Amino acid sequence: LRKLPTQKGGDVNQDLWTAASQGNHANVQKALNEGADVNRVNQSGFGGTPLSIACWQSIKPMTLQAYTGYLTTISILLDNGANPESGVQ
């Protein structure tokens, strides 16, 4: 697995949000395994949960390979308890 890009201080929740926004399902799973909160709202940018950003990103025009990465990411998040009722606040 590729090393997660961490913020100063190593925020695993930010790592999860970043990986979800990139459709990087391997790093999403890694962050979850390291204890990231699947339903935590990101306080920077527009906010939202990892699931909401992955869903939002998946509707942008992209290659089939990239789209498949987002679908896998969304599936992993849901399988790990992501709440589809929460999102952008």
mmCIF file of C-alpha atoms in Angstrom:
data_model
loop_
_atom_site.group_PDB
_atom_site.id
_atom_site.type_symbol
_atom_site.label_atom_id
_atom_site.label_comp_id
_atom_site.label_asym_id
_atom_site.label_seq_id
_atom_site.Cartn_x
_atom_site.Cartn_y
_atom_site.Cartn_z
ATOM 1 C CA LEU A 1 0.000 0.000 0.000
ATOM 2 C CA ARG A 2 1.046 3.525 -0.691
ATOM 3 C CA LYS A 3 1.888 5.585 2.391
ATOM 4 C CA LEU A 4 -1.004 7.807 3.385
ATOM 5 C CA PRO A 5 -0.369 11.532 3.054
ATOM 6 C CA THR A 6 -0.786 12.652 6.648
ATOM 7 C CA GLN A 7 -1.190 16.115 8.022
ATOM 8 C CA LYS A 8 1.319 17.357 10.531
ATOM 9 C CA GLY A 9 0.527 15.305 13.606
ATOM 10 C CA GLY A 10 -0.717 12.285 11.637
ATOM 11 C CA ASP A 11 -4.520 12.717 11.629
ATOM 12 C CA VAL A 12 -5.900 9.344 10.515
ATOM 13 C CA ASN A 13 -9.374 10.888 10.069
ATOM 14 C CA GLN A 14 -7.972 13.378 7.572
ATOM 15 C CA ASP A 15 -6.169 10.500 5.859
ATOM 16 C CA LEU A 16 -9.509 8.715 5.454
ATOM 17 C CA TRP A 17 -11.186 11.805 4.041
ATOM 18 C CA THR A 18 -8.308 12.403 1.615
ATOM 19 C CA ALA A 19 -8.286 8.782 0.434
ATOM 20 C CA ALA A 20 -12.077 8.809 -0.019
ATOM 21 C CA SER A 21 -11.890 12.037 -2.029
ATOM 22 C CA GLN A 22 -9.359 10.361 -4.347
ATOM 23 C CA GLY A 23 -11.238 7.069 -4.661
ATOM 24 C CA ASN A 24 -8.208 5.325 -3.195
ATOM 25 C CA HIS A 25 -9.930 2.297 -1.689
ATOM 26 C CA ALA A 26 -6.689 0.696 -0.451
ATOM 27 C CA ASN A 27 -5.859 3.774 1.639
ATOM 28 C CA VAL A 28 -9.490 4.075 2.771
ATOM 29 C CA GLN A 29 -9.266 0.557 4.181
ATOM 30 C CA LYS A 30 -5.846 1.307 5.707
ATOM 31 C CA ALA A 31 -7.167 4.424 7.481
ATOM 32 C CA LEU A 32 -10.187 2.494 8.756
ATOM 33 C CA ASN A 33 -7.901 -0.276 10.027
ATOM 34 C CA GLU A 34 -5.899 2.401 11.869
ATOM 35 C CA GLY A 35 -9.035 3.627 13.671
ATOM 36 C CA ALA A 36 -10.373 6.454 11.511
ATOM 37 C CA ASP A 37 -13.983 7.477 12.248
ATOM 38 C CA VAL A 38 -16.004 6.565 9.146
ATOM 39 C CA ASN A 39 -18.706 9.142 9.975
ATOM 40 C CA ARG A 40 -16.546 12.075 11.059
ATOM 41 C CA VAL A 41 -17.329 15.323 9.257
ATOM 42 C CA ASN A 42 -14.314 17.077 7.784
ATOM 43 C CA GLN A 43 -14.115 20.564 9.260
ATOM 44 C CA SER A 44 -12.033 22.034 6.435
ATOM 45 C CA GLY A 45 -13.292 22.782 2.958
ATOM 46 C CA PHE A 46 -16.989 22.140 2.412
ATOM 47 C CA GLY A 47 -17.286 19.626 5.244
ATOM 48 C CA GLY A 48 -18.968 16.296 4.740
ATOM 49 C CA THR A 49 -18.159 12.719 5.589
ATOM 50 C CA PRO A 50 -15.803 10.413 3.693
ATOM 51 C CA LEU A 51 -18.885 8.764 2.150
ATOM 52 C CA SER A 52 -20.386 12.053 0.980
ATOM 53 C CA ILE A 53 -17.145 13.170 -0.697
ATOM 54 C CA ALA A 54 -16.635 9.796 -2.397
ATOM 55 C CA CYS A 55 -20.213 9.903 -3.720
ATOM 56 C CA TRP A 56 -19.819 13.504 -4.888
ATOM 57 C CA GLN A 57 -16.536 12.749 -6.632
ATOM 58 C CA SER A 58 -18.010 9.649 -8.318
ATOM 59 C CA ILE A 59 -20.474 11.742 -10.353
ATOM 60 C CA LYS A 60 -17.738 13.771 -12.057
ATOM 61 C CA PRO A 61 -16.727 12.715 -15.592
ATOM 62 C CA MET A 62 -13.819 10.271 -15.411
ATOM 63 C CA THR A 63 -12.425 7.072 -16.815
ATOM 64 C CA LEU A 64 -14.105 3.752 -16.056
ATOM 65 C CA GLN A 65 -11.110 2.721 -13.941
ATOM 66 C CA ALA A 66 -11.407 5.831 -11.766
ATOM 67 C CA TYR A 67 -15.186 5.386 -11.469
ATOM 68 C CA THR A 68 -14.709 1.765 -10.364
ATOM 69 C CA GLY A 69 -12.277 2.970 -7.671
ATOM 70 C CA TYR A 70 -14.946 5.273 -6.254
ATOM 71 C CA LEU A 71 -17.565 2.501 -6.278
ATOM 72 C CA THR A 72 -15.179 0.239 -4.365
ATOM 73 C CA THR A 73 -14.407 3.085 -1.954
ATOM 74 C CA ILE A 74 -18.125 3.730 -1.363
ATOM 75 C CA SER A 75 -18.731 0.018 -0.772
ATOM 76 C CA ILE A 76 -15.894 -0.193 1.778
ATOM 77 C CA LEU A 77 -17.186 2.869 3.632
ATOM 78 C CA LEU A 78 -20.724 1.469 3.801
ATOM 79 C CA ASP A 79 -19.461 -1.958 4.882
ATOM 80 C CA ASN A 80 -17.619 -0.218 7.733
ATOM 81 C CA GLY A 81 -20.674 1.589 9.072
ATOM 82 C CA ALA A 82 -20.770 4.832 7.091
ATOM 83 C CA ASN A 83 -24.124 6.520 7.664
ATOM 84 C CA PRO A 84 -25.689 7.393 4.292
ATOM 85 C CA GLU A 85 -28.009 9.826 6.074
ATOM 86 C CA SER A 86 -25.151 12.085 7.168
ATOM 87 C CA GLY A 87 -23.133 14.237 4.863
ATOM 88 C CA VAL A 88 -22.631 17.872 4.033
ATOM 89 C CA GLN A 89 -23.771 20.024 6.903
#
